[in-house]
Coordinates of C-alpha atoms in Angstrom, one line a residue:
X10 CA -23.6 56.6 -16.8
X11 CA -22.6 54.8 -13.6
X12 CA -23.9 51.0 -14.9
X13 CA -22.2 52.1 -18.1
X14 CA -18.9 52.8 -16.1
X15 CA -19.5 50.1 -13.7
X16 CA -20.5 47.5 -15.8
X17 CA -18.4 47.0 -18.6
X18 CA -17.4 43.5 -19.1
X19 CA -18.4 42.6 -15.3
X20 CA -20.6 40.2 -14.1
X21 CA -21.8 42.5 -10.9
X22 CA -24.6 44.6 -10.9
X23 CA -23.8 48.5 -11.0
X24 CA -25.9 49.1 -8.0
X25 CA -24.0 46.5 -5.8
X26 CA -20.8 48.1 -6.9
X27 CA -19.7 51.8 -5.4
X28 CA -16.0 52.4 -6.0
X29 CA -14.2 55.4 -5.4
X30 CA -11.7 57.6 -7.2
X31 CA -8.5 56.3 -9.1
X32 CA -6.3 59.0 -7.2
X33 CA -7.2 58.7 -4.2
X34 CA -6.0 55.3 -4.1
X35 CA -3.2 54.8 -0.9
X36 CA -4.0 58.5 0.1
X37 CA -5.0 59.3 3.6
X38 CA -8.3 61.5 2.5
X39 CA -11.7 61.3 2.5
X40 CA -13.5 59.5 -0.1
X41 CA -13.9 61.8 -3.1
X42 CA -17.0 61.5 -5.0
X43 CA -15.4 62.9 -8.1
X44 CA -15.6 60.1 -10.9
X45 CA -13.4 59.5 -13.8
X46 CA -12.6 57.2 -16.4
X47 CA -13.4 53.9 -15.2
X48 CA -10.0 51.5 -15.0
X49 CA -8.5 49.3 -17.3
X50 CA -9.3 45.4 -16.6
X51 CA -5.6 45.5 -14.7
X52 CA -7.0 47.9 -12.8
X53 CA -10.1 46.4 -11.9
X54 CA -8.2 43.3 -11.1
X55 CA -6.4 45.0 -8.6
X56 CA -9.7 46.7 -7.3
X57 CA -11.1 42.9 -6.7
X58 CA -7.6 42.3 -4.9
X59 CA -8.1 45.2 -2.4
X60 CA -11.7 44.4 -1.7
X61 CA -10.7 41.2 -0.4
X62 CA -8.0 42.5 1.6
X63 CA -10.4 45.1 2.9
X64 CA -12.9 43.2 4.0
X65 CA -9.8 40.5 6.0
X66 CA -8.7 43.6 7.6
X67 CA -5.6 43.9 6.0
X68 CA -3.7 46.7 4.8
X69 CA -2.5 46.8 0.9
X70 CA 1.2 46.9 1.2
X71 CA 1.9 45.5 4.6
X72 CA -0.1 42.5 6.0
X73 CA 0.0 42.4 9.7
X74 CA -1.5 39.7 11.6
X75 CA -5.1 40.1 13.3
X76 CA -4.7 41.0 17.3
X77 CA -6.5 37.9 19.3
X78 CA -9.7 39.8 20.3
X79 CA -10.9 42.3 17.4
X80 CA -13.4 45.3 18.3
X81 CA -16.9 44.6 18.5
X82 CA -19.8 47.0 16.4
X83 CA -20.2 49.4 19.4
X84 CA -16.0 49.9 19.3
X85 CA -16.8 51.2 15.6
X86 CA -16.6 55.1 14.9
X87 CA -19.7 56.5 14.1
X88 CA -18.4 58.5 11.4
X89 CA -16.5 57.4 8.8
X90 CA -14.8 60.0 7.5
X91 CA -11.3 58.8 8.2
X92 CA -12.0 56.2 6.1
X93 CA -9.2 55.6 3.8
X94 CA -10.3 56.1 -0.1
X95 CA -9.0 52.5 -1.0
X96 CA -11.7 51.0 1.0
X97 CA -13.8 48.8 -1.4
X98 CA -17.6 48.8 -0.3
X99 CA -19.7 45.8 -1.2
X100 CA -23.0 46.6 -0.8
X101 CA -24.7 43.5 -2.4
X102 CA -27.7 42.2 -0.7
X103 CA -26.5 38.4 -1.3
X104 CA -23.0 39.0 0.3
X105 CA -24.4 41.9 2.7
X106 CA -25.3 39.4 5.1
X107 CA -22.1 37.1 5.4
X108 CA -19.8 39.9 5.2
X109 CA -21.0 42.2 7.6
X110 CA -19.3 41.6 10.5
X111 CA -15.9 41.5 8.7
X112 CA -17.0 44.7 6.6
X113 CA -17.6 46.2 10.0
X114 CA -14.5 45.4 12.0
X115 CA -12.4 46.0 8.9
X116 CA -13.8 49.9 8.7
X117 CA -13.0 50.0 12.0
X118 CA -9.4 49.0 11.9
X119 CA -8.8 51.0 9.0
X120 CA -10.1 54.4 10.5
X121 CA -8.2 53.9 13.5
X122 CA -5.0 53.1 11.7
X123 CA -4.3 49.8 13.3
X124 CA -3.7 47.9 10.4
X125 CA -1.4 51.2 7.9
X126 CA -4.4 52.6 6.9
X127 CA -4.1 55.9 9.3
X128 CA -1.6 56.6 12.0
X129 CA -0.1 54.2 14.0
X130 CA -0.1 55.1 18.0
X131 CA 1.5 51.5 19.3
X132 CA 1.5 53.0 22.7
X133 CA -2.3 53.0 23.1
X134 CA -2.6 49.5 21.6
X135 CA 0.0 47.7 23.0
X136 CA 1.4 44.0 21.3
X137 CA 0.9 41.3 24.2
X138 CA 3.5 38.9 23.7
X139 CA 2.7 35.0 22.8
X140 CA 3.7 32.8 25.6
X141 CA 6.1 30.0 24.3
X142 CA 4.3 26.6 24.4
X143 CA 5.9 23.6 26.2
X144 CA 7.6 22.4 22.9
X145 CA 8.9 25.7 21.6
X146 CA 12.9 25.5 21.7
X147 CA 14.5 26.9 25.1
X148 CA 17.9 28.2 24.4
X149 CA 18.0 27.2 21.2
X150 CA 18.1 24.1 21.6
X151 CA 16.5 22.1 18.6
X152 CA 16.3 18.4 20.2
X153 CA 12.8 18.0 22.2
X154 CA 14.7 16.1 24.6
X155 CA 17.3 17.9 25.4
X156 CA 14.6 20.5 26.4
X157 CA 12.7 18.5 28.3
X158 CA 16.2 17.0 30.3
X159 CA 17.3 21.3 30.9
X160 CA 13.8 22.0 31.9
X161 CA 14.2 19.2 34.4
X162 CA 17.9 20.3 35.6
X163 CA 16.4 24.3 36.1
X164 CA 13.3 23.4 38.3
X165 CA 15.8 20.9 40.6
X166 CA 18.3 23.4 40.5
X167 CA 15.4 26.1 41.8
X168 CA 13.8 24.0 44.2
X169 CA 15.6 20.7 45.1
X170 CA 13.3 18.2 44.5
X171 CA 14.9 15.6 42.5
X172 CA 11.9 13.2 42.2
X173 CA 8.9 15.4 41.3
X174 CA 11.0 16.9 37.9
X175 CA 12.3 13.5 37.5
X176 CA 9.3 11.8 37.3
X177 CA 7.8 15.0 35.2
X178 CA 10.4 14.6 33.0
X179 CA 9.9 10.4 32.2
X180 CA 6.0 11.8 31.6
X181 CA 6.9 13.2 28.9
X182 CA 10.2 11.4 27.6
X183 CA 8.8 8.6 25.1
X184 CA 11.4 7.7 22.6
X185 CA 15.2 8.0 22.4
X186 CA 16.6 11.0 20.8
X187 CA 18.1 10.6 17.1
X188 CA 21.4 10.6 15.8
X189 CA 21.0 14.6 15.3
X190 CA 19.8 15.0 18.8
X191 CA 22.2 13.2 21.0
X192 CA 25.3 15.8 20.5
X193 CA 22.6 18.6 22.1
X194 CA 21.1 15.6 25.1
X195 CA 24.6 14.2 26.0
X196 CA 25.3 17.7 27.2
X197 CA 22.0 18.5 28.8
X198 CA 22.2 15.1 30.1
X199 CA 25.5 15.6 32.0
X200 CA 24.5 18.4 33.6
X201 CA 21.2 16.9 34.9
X202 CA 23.2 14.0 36.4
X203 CA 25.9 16.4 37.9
X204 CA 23.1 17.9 39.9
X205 CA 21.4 14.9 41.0
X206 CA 25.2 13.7 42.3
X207 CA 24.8 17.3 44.0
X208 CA 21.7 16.8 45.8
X209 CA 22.5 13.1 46.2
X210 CA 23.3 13.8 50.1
X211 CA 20.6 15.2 50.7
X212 CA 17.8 12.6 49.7
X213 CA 15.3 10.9 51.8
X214 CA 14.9 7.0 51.7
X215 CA 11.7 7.4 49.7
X216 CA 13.3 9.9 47.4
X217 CA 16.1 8.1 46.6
X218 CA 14.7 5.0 45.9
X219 CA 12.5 6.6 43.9
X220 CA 15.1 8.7 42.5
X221 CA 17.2 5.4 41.5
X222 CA 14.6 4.0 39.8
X223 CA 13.4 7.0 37.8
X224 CA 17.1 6.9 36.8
X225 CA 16.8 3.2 35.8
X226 CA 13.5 3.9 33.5
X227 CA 15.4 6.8 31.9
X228 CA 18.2 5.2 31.1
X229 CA 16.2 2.3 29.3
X230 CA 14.5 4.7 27.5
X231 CA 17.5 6.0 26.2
X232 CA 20.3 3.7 25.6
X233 CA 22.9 6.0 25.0
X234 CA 23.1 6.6 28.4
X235 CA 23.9 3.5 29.4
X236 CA 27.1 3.8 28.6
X237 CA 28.1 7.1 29.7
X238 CA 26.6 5.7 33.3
X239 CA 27.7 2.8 33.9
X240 CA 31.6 3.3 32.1
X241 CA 31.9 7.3 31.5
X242 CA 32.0 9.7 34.0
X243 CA 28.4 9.6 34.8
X244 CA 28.9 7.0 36.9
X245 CA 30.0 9.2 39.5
X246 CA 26.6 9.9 39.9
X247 CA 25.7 6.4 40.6
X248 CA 28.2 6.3 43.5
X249 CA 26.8 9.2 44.9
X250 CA 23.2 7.5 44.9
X251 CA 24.5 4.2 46.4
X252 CA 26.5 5.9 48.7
X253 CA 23.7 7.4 50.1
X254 CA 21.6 4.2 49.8
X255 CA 24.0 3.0 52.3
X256 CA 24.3 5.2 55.0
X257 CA 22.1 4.4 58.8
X258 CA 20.4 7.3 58.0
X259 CA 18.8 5.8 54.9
X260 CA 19.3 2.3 55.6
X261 CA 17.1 1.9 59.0
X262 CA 14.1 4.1 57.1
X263 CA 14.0 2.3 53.7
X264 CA 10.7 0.2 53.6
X265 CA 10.3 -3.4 52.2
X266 CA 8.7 -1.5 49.1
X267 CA 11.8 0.5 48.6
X268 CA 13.8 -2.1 49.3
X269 CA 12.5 -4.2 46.8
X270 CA 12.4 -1.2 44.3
X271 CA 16.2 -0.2 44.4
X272 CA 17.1 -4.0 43.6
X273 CA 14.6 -4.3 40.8
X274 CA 16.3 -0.4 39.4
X275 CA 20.2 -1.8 39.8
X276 CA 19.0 -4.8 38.0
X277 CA 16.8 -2.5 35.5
X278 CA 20.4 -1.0 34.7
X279 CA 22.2 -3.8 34.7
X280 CA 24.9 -2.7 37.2
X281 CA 26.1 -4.9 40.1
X282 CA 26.3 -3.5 43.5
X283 CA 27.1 -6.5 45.8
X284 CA 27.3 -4.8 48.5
X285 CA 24.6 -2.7 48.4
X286 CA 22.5 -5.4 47.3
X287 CA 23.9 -7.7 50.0
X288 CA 23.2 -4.9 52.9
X289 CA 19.7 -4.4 51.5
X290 CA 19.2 -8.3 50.8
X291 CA 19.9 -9.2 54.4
X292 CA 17.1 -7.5 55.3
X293 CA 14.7 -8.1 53.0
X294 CA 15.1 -11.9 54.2
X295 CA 13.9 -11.7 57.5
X296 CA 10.6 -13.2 58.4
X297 CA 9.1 -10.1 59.1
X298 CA 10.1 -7.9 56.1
X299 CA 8.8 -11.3 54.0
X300 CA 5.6 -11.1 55.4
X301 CA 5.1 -7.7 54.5
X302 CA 6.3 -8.0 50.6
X303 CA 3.2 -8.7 47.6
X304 CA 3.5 -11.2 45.0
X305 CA 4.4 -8.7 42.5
X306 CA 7.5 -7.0 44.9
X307 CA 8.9 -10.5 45.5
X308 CA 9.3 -11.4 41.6
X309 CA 11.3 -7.8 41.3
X310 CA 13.8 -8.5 43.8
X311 CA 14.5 -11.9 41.9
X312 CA 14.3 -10.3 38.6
X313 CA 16.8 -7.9 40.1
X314 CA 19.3 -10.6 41.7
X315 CA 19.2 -12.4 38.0
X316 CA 19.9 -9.3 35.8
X317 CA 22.9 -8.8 38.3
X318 CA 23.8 -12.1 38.5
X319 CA 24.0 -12.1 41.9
X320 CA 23.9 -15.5 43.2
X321 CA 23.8 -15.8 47.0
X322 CA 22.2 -18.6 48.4
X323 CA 21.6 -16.7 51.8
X324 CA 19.0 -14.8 49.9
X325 CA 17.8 -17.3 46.9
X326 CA 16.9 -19.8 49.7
X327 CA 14.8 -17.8 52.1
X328 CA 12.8 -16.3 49.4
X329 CA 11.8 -19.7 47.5
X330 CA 11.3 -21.2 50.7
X331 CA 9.1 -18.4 51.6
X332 CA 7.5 -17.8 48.1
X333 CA 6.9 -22.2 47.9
X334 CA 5.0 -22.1 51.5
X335 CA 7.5 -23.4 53.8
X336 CA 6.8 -26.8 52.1
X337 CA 3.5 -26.9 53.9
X338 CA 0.7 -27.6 51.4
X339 CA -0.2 -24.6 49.0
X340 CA 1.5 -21.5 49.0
X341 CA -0.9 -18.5 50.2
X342 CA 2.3 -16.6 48.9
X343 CA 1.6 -17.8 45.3
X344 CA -1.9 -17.4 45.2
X345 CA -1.2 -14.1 44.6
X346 CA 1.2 -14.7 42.1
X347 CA 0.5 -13.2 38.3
X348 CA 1.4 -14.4 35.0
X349 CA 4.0 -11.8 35.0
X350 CA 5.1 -13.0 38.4
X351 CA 5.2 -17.0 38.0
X352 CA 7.4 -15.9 34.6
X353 CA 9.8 -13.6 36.1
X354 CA 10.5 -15.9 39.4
X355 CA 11.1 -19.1 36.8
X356 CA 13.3 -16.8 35.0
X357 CA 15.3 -15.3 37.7
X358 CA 16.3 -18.7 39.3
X359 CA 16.6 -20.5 35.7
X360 CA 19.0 -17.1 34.7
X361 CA 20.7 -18.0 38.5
X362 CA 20.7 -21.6 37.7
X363 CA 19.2 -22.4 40.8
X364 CA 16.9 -25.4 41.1
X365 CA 14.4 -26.0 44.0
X366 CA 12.3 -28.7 43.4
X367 CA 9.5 -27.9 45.7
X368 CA 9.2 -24.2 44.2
X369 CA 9.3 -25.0 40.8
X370 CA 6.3 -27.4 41.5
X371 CA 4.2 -24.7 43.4
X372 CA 4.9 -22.5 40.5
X373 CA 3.9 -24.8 37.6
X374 CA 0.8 -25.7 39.9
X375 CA -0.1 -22.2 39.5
X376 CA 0.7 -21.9 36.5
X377 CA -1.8 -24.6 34.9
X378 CA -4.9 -22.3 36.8
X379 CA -6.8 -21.1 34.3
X380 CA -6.4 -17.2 35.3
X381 CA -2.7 -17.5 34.7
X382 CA -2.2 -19.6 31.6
X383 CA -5.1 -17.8 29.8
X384 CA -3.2 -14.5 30.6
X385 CA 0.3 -14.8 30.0
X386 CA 1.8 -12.9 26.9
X387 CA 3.9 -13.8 24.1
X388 CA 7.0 -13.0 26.3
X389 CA 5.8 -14.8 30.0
X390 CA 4.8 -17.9 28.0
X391 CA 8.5 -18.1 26.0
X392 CA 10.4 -17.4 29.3
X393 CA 7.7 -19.7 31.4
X394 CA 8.8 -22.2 29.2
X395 CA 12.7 -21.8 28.5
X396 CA 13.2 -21.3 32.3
X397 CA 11.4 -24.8 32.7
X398 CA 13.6 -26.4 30.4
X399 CA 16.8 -24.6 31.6
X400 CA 16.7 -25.9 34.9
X401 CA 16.0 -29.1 33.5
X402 CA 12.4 -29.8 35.3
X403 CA 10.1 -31.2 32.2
X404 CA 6.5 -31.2 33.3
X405 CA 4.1 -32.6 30.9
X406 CA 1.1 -31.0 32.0
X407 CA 2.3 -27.7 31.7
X408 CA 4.0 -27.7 28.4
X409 CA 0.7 -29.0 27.0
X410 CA -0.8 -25.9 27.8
X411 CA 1.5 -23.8 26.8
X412 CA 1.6 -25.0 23.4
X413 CA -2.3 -24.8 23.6
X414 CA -2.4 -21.0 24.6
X415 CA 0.3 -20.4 21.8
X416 CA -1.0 -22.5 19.0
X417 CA -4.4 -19.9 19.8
X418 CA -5.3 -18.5 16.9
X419 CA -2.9 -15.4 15.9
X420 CA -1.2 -15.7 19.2
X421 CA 2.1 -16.2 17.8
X422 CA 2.0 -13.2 15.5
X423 CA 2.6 -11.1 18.4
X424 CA 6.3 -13.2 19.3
X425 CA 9.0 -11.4 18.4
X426 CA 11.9 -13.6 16.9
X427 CA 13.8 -14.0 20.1
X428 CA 10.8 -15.6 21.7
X429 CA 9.6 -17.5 18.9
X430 CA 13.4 -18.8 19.1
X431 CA 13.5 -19.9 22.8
X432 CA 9.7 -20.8 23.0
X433 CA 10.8 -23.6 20.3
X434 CA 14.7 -24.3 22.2
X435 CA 12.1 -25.0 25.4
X436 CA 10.2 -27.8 23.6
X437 CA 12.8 -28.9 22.2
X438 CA 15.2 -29.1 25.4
X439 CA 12.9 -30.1 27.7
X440 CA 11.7 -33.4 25.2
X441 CA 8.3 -32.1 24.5
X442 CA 7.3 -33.0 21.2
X443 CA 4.0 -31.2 19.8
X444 CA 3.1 -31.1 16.2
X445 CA 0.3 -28.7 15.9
X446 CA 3.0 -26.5 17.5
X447 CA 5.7 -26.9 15.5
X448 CA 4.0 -26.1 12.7
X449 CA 1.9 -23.2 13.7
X450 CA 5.5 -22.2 14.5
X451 CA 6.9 -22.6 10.7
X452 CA 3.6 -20.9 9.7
X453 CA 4.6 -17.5 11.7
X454 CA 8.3 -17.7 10.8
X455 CA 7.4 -18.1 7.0
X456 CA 4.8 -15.5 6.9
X457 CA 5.7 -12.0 5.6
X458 CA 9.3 -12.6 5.7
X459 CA 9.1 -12.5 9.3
X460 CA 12.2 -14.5 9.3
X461 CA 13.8 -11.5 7.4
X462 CA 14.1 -10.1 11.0
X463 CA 16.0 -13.2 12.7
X464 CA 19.5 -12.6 13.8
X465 CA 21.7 -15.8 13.2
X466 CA 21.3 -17.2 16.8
X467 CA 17.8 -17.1 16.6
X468 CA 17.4 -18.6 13.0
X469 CA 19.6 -21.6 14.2
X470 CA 18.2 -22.7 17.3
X471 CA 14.4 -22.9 15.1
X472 CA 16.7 -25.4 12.7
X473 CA 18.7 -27.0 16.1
X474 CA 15.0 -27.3 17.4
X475 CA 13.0 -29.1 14.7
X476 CA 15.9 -31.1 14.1
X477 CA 16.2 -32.0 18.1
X478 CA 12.1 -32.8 17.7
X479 CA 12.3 -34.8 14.2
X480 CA 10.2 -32.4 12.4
X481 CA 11.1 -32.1 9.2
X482 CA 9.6 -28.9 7.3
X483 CA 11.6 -28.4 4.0
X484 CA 9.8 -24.5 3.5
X485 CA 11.0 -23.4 6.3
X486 CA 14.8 -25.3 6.3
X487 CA 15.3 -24.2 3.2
X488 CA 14.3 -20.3 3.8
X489 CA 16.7 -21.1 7.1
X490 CA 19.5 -21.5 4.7
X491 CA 18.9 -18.5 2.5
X492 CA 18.8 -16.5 5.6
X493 CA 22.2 -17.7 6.6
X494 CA 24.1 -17.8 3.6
X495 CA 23.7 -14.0 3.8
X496 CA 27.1 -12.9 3.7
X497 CA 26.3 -10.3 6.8
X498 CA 24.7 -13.0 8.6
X499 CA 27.4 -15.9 8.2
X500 CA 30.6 -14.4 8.9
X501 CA 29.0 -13.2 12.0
X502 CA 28.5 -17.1 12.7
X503 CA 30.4 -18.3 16.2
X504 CA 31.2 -21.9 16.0
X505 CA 28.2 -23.4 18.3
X506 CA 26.4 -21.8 15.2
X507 CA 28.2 -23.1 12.7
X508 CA 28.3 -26.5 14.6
X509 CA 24.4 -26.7 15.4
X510 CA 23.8 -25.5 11.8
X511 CA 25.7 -28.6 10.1
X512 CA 24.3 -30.7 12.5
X513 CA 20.7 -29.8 11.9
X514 CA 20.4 -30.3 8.2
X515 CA 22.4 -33.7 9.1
X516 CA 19.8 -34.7 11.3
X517 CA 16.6 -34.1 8.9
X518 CA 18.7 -35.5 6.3
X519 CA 18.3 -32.4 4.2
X520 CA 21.3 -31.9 2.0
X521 CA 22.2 -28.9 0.5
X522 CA 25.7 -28.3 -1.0
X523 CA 26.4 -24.2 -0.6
X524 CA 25.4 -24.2 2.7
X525 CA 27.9 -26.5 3.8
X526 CA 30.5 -25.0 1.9
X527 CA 29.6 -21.8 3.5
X528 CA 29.5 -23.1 6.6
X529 CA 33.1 -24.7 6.1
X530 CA 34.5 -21.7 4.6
X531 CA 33.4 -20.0 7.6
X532 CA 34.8 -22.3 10.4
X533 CA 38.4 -22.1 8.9
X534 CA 38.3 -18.0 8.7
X535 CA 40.3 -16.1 11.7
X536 CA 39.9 -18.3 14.8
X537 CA 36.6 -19.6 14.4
X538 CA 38.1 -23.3 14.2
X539 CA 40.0 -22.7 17.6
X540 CA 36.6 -21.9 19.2
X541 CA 34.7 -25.4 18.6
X542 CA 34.4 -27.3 22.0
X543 CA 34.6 -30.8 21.8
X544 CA 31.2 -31.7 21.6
X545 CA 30.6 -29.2 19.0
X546 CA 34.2 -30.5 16.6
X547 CA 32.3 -33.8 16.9
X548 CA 29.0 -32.9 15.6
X549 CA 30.4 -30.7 13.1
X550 CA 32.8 -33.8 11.6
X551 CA 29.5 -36.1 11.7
X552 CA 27.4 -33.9 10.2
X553 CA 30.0 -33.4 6.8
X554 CA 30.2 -37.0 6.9
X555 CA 26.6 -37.7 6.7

């Protein structure tokens, strides 16, 4: 009679299938070995339902989640008569074996009523609470940055020390916030710069320069910032900082490291502190502070001086005088020097358009070793080259290898249009005439509408610059012209780009009637006429009348 109950219209033998009374079901009994009518095919639906939530350990009705660490088989009762009657026992010698431990553990649960089945006694099985992991929201703030900048503010608030949380916090700060996040980080980030101005006083020289620089990094990380630091009121907290840089107290302790840091971090942020940097500078110039500085620390403080524009000869000319050798044969100073370091000191005194002959000779000298030209990058070979031609010192020998490290073999895919721009302005300035160049050049510009990402500057000195050289390539003059004639491309046009437009297609002899019209329509808009230098109303005229 049981396989006849059991069995009907299932596909599980009767002796691997024990099941108890209808009744019983959500009951707190025994089981009951009384047996009636079997259930309906609902009802054995609903009997396959429970047997799976059984065997999860889960009550039917309210699903709890499992506790981290679950009784092992000695925690089980050994009897079982608190069992609740909707248990479902599987006792099929195929699943026996997989299910077990689960079968086990869930009997056990059941009969001590930790998951609904029985009595609930929270006091003897207390709920430990989940610690909150370093990304879950902290005062419900949603932006992950603005949690990471009030994490920061607390721990310098409970212990003081600025530079371990600041440099914890640029760890883990990778990307600017977005548009939804900044509301929630300008306020987080106002209070964090409030209590560095605080504890501003208080800083050593290695901690604030430190500090400062940790600043800087921040700051370039985040743009946004930049502005509320260097014109809103966070620039309070900048006073405080080189307020402090300038006391004795931190003055006579900062180290030629330091030194050389805080200039490279005012520069990072593009403020100018003259006299700061002057008070600093002064020292940084004398013979024994030189000696003590690397290759790589003297490059900063001229990268620093440029982005400030700070052109003092009483520092420029101590430091290429001590960076060229004293004019006595090679430079030890510049054996040291990088690829990073040759390009950032020809950029600095290009930027400060200051020219010392005897330096920039050392430096292309070095520059032609094979360790250094086989290692600079897409940006140190652009600058390398535009500072050469900027300060007007064309040397043959090393513009021939830089157009043979950048006409390598995929090199220039990794240019970005700014660079691919004044890499080609170098040549082009300086004289330098190299096909294979030029051409590699119109091959990355065409390819995969990378010119698509040219801002107008940029797409007009590559036209200025092939048509300075002679090169003619019509592909890539006439995708020029489609890029400009975009109408949010040409009325940002300022006249030397209108004027070195006109003048370019002039020059290659390449006519073409809309972009001249545009170009035209463009000069007499607003006061775009009234900005053409002479030079520029000239080559403008010839180029119409051409």
């Amino acid at each position: 009679m049981l396989r006849s109950l059991c069995c009907d219209r299932a596909h599980v033998p009767a002796e691997d299938l024990w099941m108890p009374s209808a009744d019983t079901y959500g009951a707190h009994e025994p089981v009951s070995t009384t047996w009636r009518k079997p259930p309906s095919r609902t009802g054995r639906v609903q009997l396959g339902i429970l047997s799976c939530v059984a065997l999860l350990g889960l009550s039917y009705g309210t699903l709890q989640p499992q506790p981290q660490s679950l009784p092992s088989d000695g925690d089980v009762p050994q009897s079982t008569a608190t069992i609740p009657a909707r248990a479902l026992y599987i006792r099929s010698p195929t699943l026996r074996p997989a299910m077990q431990t689960t079968k086990t553990t869930a009997l056990a649960q059941f009969g001590s009523g930790t998951y609904g089945g029985g009595p609930r006694n929270n006091a003897a099985a207390p709920t430990q609470r989940r610690r909150k992991s370093p990304t879950s929201r902290v005062d419900g703030l949603k932006s992950f940055n603005a949690q990471m900048v009030q994490r920061a503010n607390r721990d310098i608030m409970m212990d003081g020390n600025v530079l371990l949380h600041l440099r914890s916090l640029l760890q883990q700060y990778r990307r600017p916030c977005l548009d939804w996040e900044w509301a929630e980080l300008e306020q987080e980030a106002k209070k964090l710069l409030m209590t560095i101005e605080g504890a501003a006083p208080t800083l050593s020289a290695f901690e604030l320069s430190n500090a400062v620089d940790a600043l800087a990094i921040w700051i370039s990380r985040e743009p946004r910032l930049w502005g509320y630091v260097v014109y809103g009121s966070g620039y309070s907290t900048l006073e405080a900082l080189v307020d402090r840089a300038q006391s004795p107290a931190v003055l006579d302790s900062l180290s030629p490291k330091q030194s050389a840091r805080l200039v490279w971090s005012l520069g990072k942020m593009n403020i100018r502190q003259d006299a700061l940097v002057q008070t600093v500078g002064a020292r940084l110039v004398s013979p024994e502070v030189l000696a003590e500085l690397t290759s790589k620390e003297l490059s900063m403080i001229l990268w620093g001086l440029a982005k400030q524009r700070h052109r003092d000869p009483e520092l420029l000319v101590p430091l290429a005088t001590h960076i060229a050798g004293n004019g006595q044969g090679r430079s030890e100073v510049l054996a040291d020097f990088s690829a990073q370091s040759v390009s950032n000191t020809l950029w600095a005194f290009a930027t400060l358009r200051f020219a010392d002959e005897v330096l920039l000779r050392e430096l292309a000298e070095r520059a032609l070793q094979v360790d250094v030209i086989l290692s600079f990058k897409p940006q140190e070979l652009a600058n390398t080259a535009w500072a050469l031609a900027k300060l007007g010192f064309p040397h043959p020998d090393l513009f021939a290898a830089l157009a043979g490290r950048a006409s390598q073999t995929g090199f220039l895919e990794g240019f970005k249009p700014q660079e691919l721009a004044n890499l080609v302005w170098a040549f082009a300035a300086a004289g330098m005439e190299d096909k294979n160049l030029m051409a590699r050049v119109a091959e990355c510009v065409l390819h995969r509408d990378k010119l698509q990402r040219f801002k107008p500057k940029e797409a007009v000195n590559v036209a200025w610059s092939f048509a300075k050289l002679g090169v003619r390539n019509d592909a890539l003059m006439a995708a020029i012209s489609t890029h400009i004639m975009q109408p949010q491309f040409l009325s940002r046009a300022v006249p030397q780009d209108v004027s070195n437009t006109a003048w370019a297609f002039a020059t290659l002899g390449i006519r073409n009637e809309a972009l001249m019209a545009g170009l035209a329509t463009q000069a007499l808009q607003g006061g775009c006429l009234a900005g053409f230098t002479g030079q520029a109303v000239s080559n403008t005229a010839w180029a119409f009348a051409t």
